[in-house]
Amino acid sequence: MTETANGAAPRPMIRLSDIHKAYGAHKALRGVSLDVAVGDVRVLIGPSGCGKSTLLRCVNLLEQPTSGTVEVGSDRFVFTENGRMPPARQLERFRTHLGMVFQQFDLFPHMTAVQNVMSGPLIVKAMPKAEARDIAMALLEKVGLAEKADVLPRNLSGGQAQRVAIARALAMEPAVILFDEATSALDPELVDEVLKVMRGLAEEGKTMIIVTHEMGFARDVANRVSFMDAGQIVEEGAAAEVFLRPQNPRTRSFLSRFHMRDGAA
Amino acid sequence: MGYEFDWSGVLNLKLWGSALSITLSYAAATIIGGMLIGVVLGVLMLSPRLWVRAPASGYVQLFRCTPLMVQIVWFYYALPIIAGFSISAWIAGGLGLTLYMGAFCAEIFRAGVISIDKGQWNAARALGMSYLKMMRHIILPQAARRMVPPFVNQSVLQLKNTSLLYVVAVPDLMYKSYEIAASTYRPLETYTVVAFIYFLILYPLTKLAKRLEARVDR
Ligand SMILES: Nc1ncnc2c1ncn2[C@@H]1O[C@H](COP(=O)(O)OP(=O)(O)O)[C@@H](O)[C@H]1O
Ligand SMILES: [Mg+2]
């Protein structure tokens, strides 16, 4: 199914084509197409309820698109109305290529920080425990939480919990990381420590799709920005362009509600 | 009140011993049996497929919405007519109690699993976990904690419900107290003692349930 035309432009890491998603009569996504190149940081912005989370969940197929095509790396899934999800095995393998970070962190509360980070390699990849632990410790180090390795999530601050959640996603060595409002549930003073980690990942060249309301951060790290409204991408462009000279009136009105902190975060 | 108490005929451990062990054995065996049935039915009830889910739900509704006494009587007097062979009171009583407990355990299991936050399922699936791995490592360890208090409560009820065995003449505590009351002509003393025995067993259990509840809430 995956033909690579020689000499053509490099394949994008992620290609969504005409994704529709309906919940009963409600159309959450109405024909979204999106290309994300390898190493790109794509920021998705838009008002609450416009379909940002739904779109992310269609990328890693936590949600079954009603129709459209999802391509990530060499995997390609075509969805049609009344069609089925791909076989479970295939889906599970596919999802290991995509990390996801959630607004509410969703750490496993019965596991310590390091056990959370180990959970993917250990449970999904059946990696030997010692090896998984080494990987997890290195990642906790990277997000600045090595000393919290044996702490349960309920004893972590929100910012710490979210950094553990990022480490948990990284432990699977995903080709892509999806961030769904990773800082929206945090107290303001804890936002920066999480953004700092995300910024570091961007600088490493990780391919990411980031849904965020942190406009200063978005402008700094995004290569490209997509503005969504009512289930569609209504404007898309280089970050500087979209933030400085938004073309669509809806984008303009949305952005005018944020006064950007200069050099914020 | 000119009633003169006479406990001599009823305060006899030998008298109650075998009845007590029958009650406790029935409770233990039917609780364990019910738990096994409950896990199996609970898993079926969680299936996304209607044809798997529906029969399990039907079973649970049937046994939850008919009185246990009717079930026991039905297994003893009615089932043999269909089955074509007689069923001993011991088995009919045990069957009724087990299947009844199974229905409640299934519901406790199902409720425990679906009480786990959606975020946990999402996080597990996003990591690429299969349904079984997610259940085993993420959902059930959390759900099991929440199942413990309702399960202990249901077990307390189950122990009380064994007193219904008297309708098919299984010599449990309740049945024994009829016998003793009849032979000693001392119903006041007899039934007071039997109430006290039940209380002595169940009071610590309800205390335990409370303690577990407090711990799970933390
Ligand atoms: N599971 C669901 N069932 C029904 N409607 C849903 C579901 N998930 C999302 N929606 C609806 O789809 C729309 C888009 O939701 P969402 O993607 O969460 O928006 P956003 O993340 O941009 O705030 C909203 O109107 C929401 O109510
Ligand atoms: Mg959202």
Coordinates of C-alpha atoms and ligand atoms in Angstrom, one line a residue:
Chain A
M1 CA 0.0 0.0 0.0
T2 CA 2.9 2.3 0.6
E3 CA 4.5 3.5 -2.6
T4 CA 7.3 5.9 -2.4
A5 CA 7.8 7.9 -5.6
N6 CA 11.5 8.2 -6.2
G7 CA 12.7 11.8 -6.7
A8 CA 9.5 13.3 -5.3
A9 CA 9.5 15.6 -2.2
P10 CA 10.3 13.6 0.9
R11 CA 7.4 11.8 2.4
P12 CA 5.9 13.7 5.3
M13 CA 6.1 11.9 8.7
I14 CA 2.4 12.4 9.1
R15 CA -0.2 12.9 6.4
L16 CA -3.9 13.2 7.2
S17 CA -6.2 13.4 4.2
D18 CA -9.8 14.6 4.4
I19 CA -10.4 13.3 7.9
H20 CA -14.1 13.4 9.0
K21 CA -15.3 12.4 12.4
A22 CA -18.9 12.4 13.5
Y23 CA -20.3 11.6 16.9
G24 CA -23.8 10.7 16.0
A25 CA -25.2 13.7 14.3
H26 CA -22.5 16.0 15.6
K27 CA -19.6 16.5 13.1
A28 CA -16.5 17.1 15.2
L29 CA -14.1 17.0 12.2
R30 CA -15.1 18.1 8.7
G31 CA -12.5 17.3 6.2
V32 CA -9.1 17.9 7.8
S33 CA -5.9 17.5 5.8
L34 CA -2.5 18.0 7.4
D35 CA 1.1 17.2 6.5
V36 CA 3.8 17.2 9.1
A37 CA 7.4 16.8 7.9
V38 CA 10.0 14.8 9.8
G39 CA 11.4 16.9 12.6
D40 CA 8.6 19.5 12.3
V41 CA 6.8 21.0 15.3
R42 CA 3.2 21.6 14.3
V43 CA 1.1 23.7 16.7
L44 CA -2.6 23.4 16.5
I45 CA -4.6 26.3 18.0
G46 CA -8.3 27.1 18.1
P47 CA -11.2 27.7 20.3
S48 CA -12.4 25.1 22.8
G49 CA -14.6 22.4 21.2
C50 CA -13.3 23.0 17.7
G51 CA -12.0 19.4 17.4
K52 CA -8.3 19.7 18.3
S53 CA -8.3 16.7 20.7
T54 CA -10.4 14.7 18.3
L55 CA -7.9 15.3 15.6
L56 CA -5.0 14.2 17.7
R57 CA -6.9 11.1 18.7
C58 CA -7.5 10.3 15.1
V59 CA -3.7 10.5 14.4
N60 CA -2.9 7.7 16.8
L61 CA -6.3 6.0 16.2
L62 CA -7.6 6.2 19.7
E63 CA -10.6 7.4 17.7
Q64 CA -11.8 5.8 14.5
P65 CA -12.2 8.5 11.8
T66 CA -15.5 8.3 10.1
S67 CA -13.7 8.7 6.8
G68 CA -10.3 9.8 5.5
T69 CA -6.7 8.5 5.4
V70 CA -4.2 8.5 8.2
E71 CA -0.6 7.9 7.3
V72 CA 2.3 7.9 9.7
G73 CA 5.7 6.8 8.6
S74 CA 5.1 3.7 6.5
D75 CA 1.7 2.9 8.0
R76 CA -1.4 3.8 6.0
F77 CA -5.0 3.4 7.1
V78 CA -8.0 4.3 4.9
F79 CA -11.3 4.7 6.6
T80 CA -14.7 4.7 5.0
E81 CA -18.1 5.1 6.5
N82 CA -19.3 1.9 8.1
G83 CA -15.8 0.5 7.8
R84 CA -14.0 -1.2 10.6
M85 CA -10.9 -0.5 12.7
P86 CA -7.8 -2.3 11.6
P87 CA -7.0 -5.5 13.5
A88 CA -6.1 -4.9 17.2
R89 CA -2.5 -6.2 16.8
Q90 CA -1.8 -3.8 13.9
L91 CA -3.3 -0.9 15.8
E92 CA -1.3 -1.7 18.9
R93 CA 1.9 -1.8 16.9
F94 CA 1.0 1.4 15.1
R95 CA 0.4 3.2 18.4
T96 CA 3.9 2.4 19.7
H97 CA 5.2 4.7 17.1
L98 CA 3.3 7.6 18.5
G99 CA 3.6 9.0 22.0
M100 CA 0.8 11.0 23.5
V101 CA 0.8 13.4 26.4
F102 CA -2.6 14.3 27.9
Q103 CA -3.9 17.4 29.7
Q104 CA -4.6 15.5 32.9
F105 CA -1.2 13.6 32.7
D106 CA -3.0 10.3 33.3
L107 CA -0.1 8.7 35.1
F108 CA -0.8 5.2 36.4
P109 CA -1.5 6.0 40.1
H110 CA -0.6 2.6 41.4
M111 CA 2.9 2.8 39.9
T112 CA 5.9 5.0 41.0
A113 CA 7.3 7.6 38.6
V114 CA 10.0 5.2 37.3
Q115 CA 7.5 2.3 37.0
N116 CA 5.3 4.6 34.9
V117 CA 8.1 5.4 32.6
M118 CA 9.1 1.7 32.4
S119 CA 5.5 0.6 31.7
G120 CA 5.6 0.9 27.9
P121 CA 8.9 -0.9 27.3
L122 CA 8.2 -3.5 30.0
I123 CA 4.5 -4.3 29.3
V124 CA 4.3 -3.6 25.6
K125 CA 7.7 -4.5 24.4
A126 CA 8.4 -7.1 27.0
M127 CA 11.9 -5.6 27.6
P128 CA 14.0 -7.1 30.4
K129 CA 13.3 -5.2 33.6
A130 CA 16.9 -4.0 34.2
E131 CA 17.1 -2.6 30.7
A132 CA 13.7 -0.9 31.0
R133 CA 14.8 0.6 34.3
D134 CA 18.0 2.0 32.9
I135 CA 16.1 3.7 30.0
A136 CA 13.5 5.0 32.4
M137 CA 16.1 6.4 34.8
A138 CA 17.9 8.1 31.9
L139 CA 14.6 9.7 30.8
L140 CA 13.7 10.9 34.3
E141 CA 17.2 12.4 34.5
K142 CA 16.4 14.2 31.2
V143 CA 13.2 15.7 32.5
G144 CA 14.9 16.6 35.8
L145 CA 13.2 14.1 38.0
A146 CA 15.7 11.4 38.8
E147 CA 15.3 12.0 42.5
K148 CA 11.5 11.4 42.2
A149 CA 11.9 7.9 40.7
D150 CA 10.3 6.1 43.5
V151 CA 7.6 8.6 44.3
L152 CA 3.9 7.8 43.5
P153 CA 2.1 10.2 41.2
R154 CA -0.2 11.5 44.0
N155 CA 2.9 12.9 45.7
L156 CA 4.1 14.8 42.6
S157 CA 3.2 18.3 41.7
G158 CA 1.3 18.8 38.4
G159 CA 4.4 20.0 36.6
Q160 CA 6.4 17.0 37.9
A161 CA 3.6 14.6 36.9
Q162 CA 3.4 16.0 33.4
R163 CA 7.2 15.7 33.0
V164 CA 7.0 12.0 34.1
A165 CA 4.2 11.6 31.6
I166 CA 6.4 13.0 28.9
A167 CA 9.2 10.6 29.9
R168 CA 6.7 7.8 29.8
A169 CA 5.8 8.6 26.2
L170 CA 9.5 9.0 25.2
A171 CA 10.4 5.6 26.7
M172 CA 8.7 4.0 23.7
E173 CA 11.0 5.9 21.4
P174 CA 8.1 7.2 19.3
A175 CA 8.6 8.7 15.9
V176 CA 6.0 11.3 16.8
I177 CA 4.8 12.9 20.0
L178 CA 1.3 14.3 20.3
F179 CA 0.7 16.9 23.1
D180 CA -2.9 17.6 24.0
E181 CA -3.0 20.8 26.1
A182 CA -0.1 19.5 28.2
T183 CA 0.0 22.6 30.4
S184 CA -3.7 23.6 30.6
A185 CA -4.3 21.8 33.9
L186 CA -1.2 23.2 35.6
D187 CA -0.9 26.1 38.0
P188 CA 0.6 29.0 36.2
E189 CA 3.9 28.8 38.1
L190 CA 4.3 25.1 37.0
V191 CA 3.8 25.7 33.3
D192 CA 7.3 26.8 32.4
E193 CA 9.0 23.6 33.7
V194 CA 6.9 21.5 31.3
L195 CA 7.3 23.9 28.4
K196 CA 11.1 23.8 28.9
V197 CA 11.1 20.0 28.4
M198 CA 8.9 20.3 25.3
R199 CA 11.2 23.0 23.9
G200 CA 14.2 20.7 24.5
L201 CA 12.4 18.0 22.5
A202 CA 11.7 20.4 19.7
E203 CA 15.4 21.4 19.6
E204 CA 16.4 17.7 19.3
G205 CA 14.3 17.5 16.2
K206 CA 11.5 15.4 17.4
T207 CA 8.4 15.4 15.2
M208 CA 5.5 16.8 17.3
I209 CA 2.0 18.0 17.1
I210 CA 1.2 20.3 19.9
V211 CA -2.2 21.5 20.9
T212 CA -1.7 24.5 23.2
H213 CA -3.1 27.8 24.4
E214 CA 0.4 29.0 25.3
M215 CA 0.8 31.4 22.3
G216 CA 4.2 32.7 23.2
F217 CA 5.6 29.2 23.4
A218 CA 3.8 28.3 20.2
R219 CA 5.3 31.2 18.3
D220 CA 8.8 30.2 19.6
V221 CA 8.9 26.5 18.9
A222 CA 6.4 25.9 16.0
N223 CA 7.6 25.5 12.5
R224 CA 4.0 25.7 11.3
V225 CA 0.8 26.6 12.9
S226 CA -2.8 25.4 12.0
F227 CA -5.8 27.3 13.3
M228 CA -8.9 25.2 13.6
D229 CA -12.4 26.2 13.9
A230 CA -15.6 24.2 13.9
G231 CA -13.9 21.0 12.8
Q232 CA -11.8 22.4 10.0
I233 CA -8.4 23.9 9.6
V234 CA -9.2 27.4 8.4
E235 CA -5.7 28.8 8.3
E236 CA -2.3 27.3 8.1
G237 CA 1.2 28.7 7.7
A238 CA 4.6 29.4 9.0
A239 CA 4.4 30.3 12.7
A240 CA 5.7 33.8 12.3
E241 CA 3.2 34.5 9.5
V242 CA 0.1 33.2 11.3
F243 CA 0.9 35.0 14.5
L244 CA 2.0 38.2 13.0
R245 CA -0.3 38.5 10.0
P246 CA -3.3 36.2 10.4
Q247 CA -5.3 36.2 7.2
N248 CA -8.6 34.7 8.3
P249 CA -10.9 36.9 10.3
R250 CA -11.6 34.0 12.7
T251 CA -7.9 33.5 13.3
R252 CA -7.5 37.2 13.9
S253 CA -10.4 37.4 16.4
F254 CA -9.1 34.2 18.2
L255 CA -5.6 35.5 18.5
S256 CA -6.7 39.0 19.6
R257 CA -7.9 37.3 22.8
F258 CA -4.3 36.4 23.8
H259 CA -1.9 39.2 24.6
M260 CA 1.4 37.5 24.0
R261 CA 4.0 37.8 26.6
D262 CA 7.1 38.7 24.7
G263 CA 9.8 36.2 25.1
A264 CA 7.5 34.3 27.3
A265 CA 8.5 31.0 28.7
Chain B
M1 CA -43.1 -9.2 83.3
G2 CA -43.1 -12.5 84.9
Y3 CA -41.0 -14.3 82.3
E4 CA -38.3 -16.5 83.7
F5 CA -35.4 -17.0 81.5
D6 CA -33.9 -20.4 81.3
W7 CA -30.8 -20.6 79.1
S8 CA -29.7 -24.0 80.2
G9 CA -31.3 -25.8 77.3
V10 CA -30.0 -23.5 74.6
L11 CA -26.5 -22.5 75.7
N12 CA -25.0 -25.7 74.6
L13 CA -22.1 -25.4 72.2
K14 CA -22.5 -29.0 71.0
L15 CA -26.0 -28.2 69.9
W16 CA -25.0 -25.3 67.7
G17 CA -21.6 -26.4 66.6
S18 CA -22.6 -28.4 63.5
A19 CA -25.2 -25.9 62.4
L20 CA -22.6 -23.1 62.7
S21 CA -20.1 -25.0 60.6
I22 CA -22.8 -25.6 58.0
T23 CA -23.7 -21.9 57.8
L24 CA -20.0 -20.9 57.6
S25 CA -19.2 -23.6 55.0
Y26 CA -22.1 -22.6 52.9
A27 CA -21.2 -18.9 53.1
A28 CA -17.5 -19.5 52.3
A29 CA -18.2 -21.9 49.4
T30 CA -21.0 -19.9 47.8
I31 CA -19.0 -16.6 48.2
I32 CA -16.0 -18.2 46.4
G33 CA -18.2 -19.8 43.8
G34 CA -20.1 -16.5 43.3
M35 CA -16.9 -14.6 42.9
L36 CA -15.7 -16.9 40.1
I37 CA -19.0 -16.7 38.3
G38 CA -18.9 -12.9 38.9
V39 CA -15.5 -12.4 37.3
V40 CA -16.5 -14.5 34.2
L41 CA -19.9 -12.7 33.9
G42 CA -18.3 -9.3 34.6
V43 CA -15.8 -9.8 31.8
L44 CA -18.6 -10.8 29.4
M45 CA -20.7 -7.8 30.5
L46 CA -17.8 -5.5 29.5
S47 CA -17.6 -6.9 26.0
P48 CA -18.2 -4.4 23.2
R49 CA -20.2 -7.1 21.4
L50 CA -23.9 -7.1 22.2
W51 CA -24.4 -10.9 21.7
V52 CA -21.7 -11.5 24.4
R53 CA -22.9 -8.8 26.7
A54 CA -26.6 -9.4 26.6
P55 CA -26.8 -13.0 28.0
A56 CA -24.6 -12.0 30.9
S57 CA -26.6 -9.0 31.7
G58 CA -29.8 -11.0 31.4
Y59 CA -28.5 -13.5 33.9
V60 CA -27.5 -10.7 36.3
Q61 CA -30.9 -9.0 36.0
L62 CA -32.7 -12.3 36.5
F63 CA -30.9 -13.2 39.7
R64 CA -30.8 -9.7 41.1
C65 CA -34.5 -9.1 40.6
T66 CA -36.0 -12.3 42.0
P67 CA -35.9 -13.1 45.7
L68 CA -33.3 -15.6 46.8
M69 CA -35.9 -17.6 48.6
V70 CA -37.8 -18.1 45.4
Q71 CA -34.6 -19.2 43.7
I72 CA -33.7 -21.8 46.3
V73 CA -37.3 -23.1 46.3
W74 CA -37.3 -23.2 42.5
F75 CA -34.1 -25.2 42.3
Y76 CA -35.4 -27.6 44.8
Y77 CA -39.0 -28.1 43.8
A78 CA -39.2 -26.9 40.2
L79 CA -35.9 -27.7 38.5
P80 CA -36.2 -31.5 39.1
I81 CA -39.3 -31.5 37.1
I82 CA -37.5 -30.2 34.0
A83 CA -34.2 -32.0 34.7
G84 CA -36.0 -35.3 35.3
F85 CA -33.9 -36.1 38.4
S86 CA -34.3 -35.0 42.0
I87 CA -31.8 -32.5 43.4
S88 CA -30.8 -32.8 47.0
A89 CA -31.7 -29.9 49.3
W90 CA -28.0 -29.4 49.9
I91 CA -27.3 -28.8 46.3
A92 CA -30.4 -26.8 45.5
G93 CA -29.6 -24.5 48.4
G94 CA -26.0 -24.2 47.4
L95 CA -26.8 -23.6 43.8
G96 CA -29.3 -20.8 44.6
L97 CA -26.9 -19.1 46.9
T98 CA -23.9 -19.4 44.5
L99 CA -25.8 -18.2 41.4
Y100 CA -27.3 -15.3 43.4
M101 CA -23.9 -14.2 44.7
G102 CA -22.5 -14.6 41.2
A103 CA -25.0 -12.0 39.9
F104 CA -24.0 -9.5 42.5
C105 CA -20.3 -10.1 42.1
A106 CA -20.6 -9.6 38.3
E107 CA -22.1 -6.3 38.9
I108 CA -19.4 -5.3 41.5
F109 CA -16.7 -6.4 39.0
R110 CA -18.2 -4.5 36.1
A111 CA -18.8 -1.4 38.2
G112 CA -15.2 -1.5 39.5
V113 CA -13.8 -1.7 36.0
I114 CA -15.9 1.0 34.5
S115 CA -15.2 3.3 37.5
I116 CA -11.6 3.6 36.3
D117 CA -11.0 7.0 34.7
K118 CA -11.1 7.2 30.9
G119 CA -7.7 8.8 31.0
Q120 CA -6.2 5.5 32.3
W121 CA -7.6 3.6 29.3
N122 CA -6.4 6.2 26.9
A123 CA -2.9 6.4 28.3
A124 CA -2.6 2.6 28.3
R125 CA -3.9 2.3 24.7
A126 CA -1.7 5.2 23.5
L127 CA 1.3 3.3 24.7
G128 CA 0.3 0.4 22.5
M129 CA -1.0 -2.0 25.1
S130 CA -3.3 -4.8 24.1
Y131 CA -6.7 -5.1 25.8
L132 CA -5.4 -7.9 28.0
K133 CA -2.2 -6.2 29.0
M134 CA -4.1 -3.0 29.8
M135 CA -6.6 -4.9 31.9
R136 CA -4.0 -6.9 33.7
H137 CA -1.4 -4.2 34.4
I138 CA -3.4 -0.9 34.5
I139 CA -7.2 -1.3 35.0
L140 CA -7.6 -4.4 37.2
P141 CA -5.0 -3.5 39.8
Q142 CA -6.8 -0.2 40.3
A143 CA -10.3 -1.6 40.0
A144 CA -9.6 -4.5 42.4
R145 CA -9.1 -2.0 45.2
R146 CA -12.4 -0.4 44.6
M147 CA -14.2 -3.8 44.4
V148 CA -13.1 -4.9 47.9
P149 CA -15.5 -2.8 50.0
P150 CA -18.7 -3.7 48.0
F151 CA -17.5 -7.3 47.9
V152 CA -17.1 -7.5 51.6
N153 CA -20.5 -5.9 52.0
Q154 CA -22.1 -8.4 49.7
S155 CA -20.4 -11.2 51.6
V156 CA -21.9 -10.0 54.8
L157 CA -25.3 -10.1 53.1
Q158 CA -24.5 -13.6 51.7
L159 CA -23.8 -14.9 55.2
K160 CA -27.1 -13.6 56.4
N161 CA -28.8 -15.1 53.3
T162 CA -27.6 -18.6 54.2
S163 CA -30.4 -18.5 56.8
L164 CA -32.8 -19.0 53.9
L165 CA -31.5 -22.6 53.6
Y166 CA -34.0 -23.5 56.3
V167 CA -36.8 -23.5 53.6
V168 CA -35.3 -26.6 52.1
A169 CA -34.4 -28.1 55.5
V170 CA -30.6 -27.8 55.3
P171 CA -29.7 -27.8 59.0
D172 CA -28.0 -24.4 59.2
L173 CA -28.1 -22.1 62.2
M174 CA -31.6 -20.9 61.4
Y175 CA -33.0 -24.3 60.8
K176 CA -31.3 -25.6 64.0
S177 CA -32.8 -22.8 66.0
Y178 CA -36.3 -23.9 64.9
E179 CA -35.5 -27.4 66.1
I180 CA -34.1 -26.2 69.4
A181 CA -37.0 -23.9 70.0
A182 CA -39.5 -26.6 69.3
S183 CA -37.8 -29.2 71.5
T184 CA -37.0 -26.9 74.4
Y185 CA -40.1 -24.7 74.3
R186 CA -37.8 -21.8 74.7
P187 CA -38.1 -19.6 71.6
L188 CA -37.1 -16.4 73.3
E189 CA -33.8 -17.8 74.5
T190 CA -33.2 -19.8 71.3
Y191 CA -33.7 -17.0 68.9
T192 CA -31.8 -14.5 71.0
V193 CA -28.9 -16.9 71.0
V194 CA -29.0 -17.4 67.3
A195 CA -29.2 -13.7 66.6
F196 CA -26.2 -13.2 68.9
I197 CA -24.2 -15.8 67.0
Y198 CA -24.9 -14.1 63.7
F199 CA -24.0 -10.8 65.2
L200 CA -20.7 -12.1 66.5
I201 CA -19.7 -13.2 63.1
L202 CA -20.9 -10.3 61.1
Y203 CA -20.1 -7.4 63.3
P204 CA -16.3 -7.8 62.7
L205 CA -16.9 -8.2 59.0
T206 CA -18.8 -5.0 58.7
K207 CA -16.1 -3.2 60.7
L208 CA -13.6 -4.6 58.2
A209 CA -15.6 -3.3 55.3
K210 CA -15.7 0.1 56.8
R211 CA -11.9 0.1 57.3
L212 CA -11.3 -1.1 53.8
E213 CA -13.6 1.6 52.5
A214 CA -11.7 4.3 54.3
R215 CA -8.5 3.0 52.9
V216 CA -9.7 2.9 49.3
D217 CA -11.0 6.4 49.6
R218 CA -7.6 7.7 50.5
Ligands
LIG1 N1 -16.7 11.0 22.6 C1 -17.4 12.0 22.2 N2 -18.8 11.9 22.0 C2 -19.5 12.9 21.6 N3 -19.0 14.1 21.2 C3 -17.7 14.3 21.4 C4 -16.8 13.3 21.9 N4 -15.6 13.8 21.9 C5 -15.7 15.1 21.5 N5 -17.0 15.4 21.2 C6 -17.4 16.7 20.6 O1 -16.6 17.0 19.5 C7 -16.3 18.4 19.5 C8 -14.8 18.5 19.5 O2 -14.3 18.1 20.7 P1 -12.7 18.2 21.0 O3 -12.0 17.5 19.9 O4 -12.5 17.7 22.4 O5 -12.4 19.8 21.0 P2 -11.2 20.6 21.5 O6 -10.1 19.6 21.9 O7 -10.8 21.4 20.4 O8 -11.6 21.4 22.7 C9 -16.9 19.0 20.7 O9 -18.2 19.6 20.3 C10 -17.2 17.8 21.6 O10 -18.3 18.0 22.4
MG2 MG -9.3 19.3 23.8

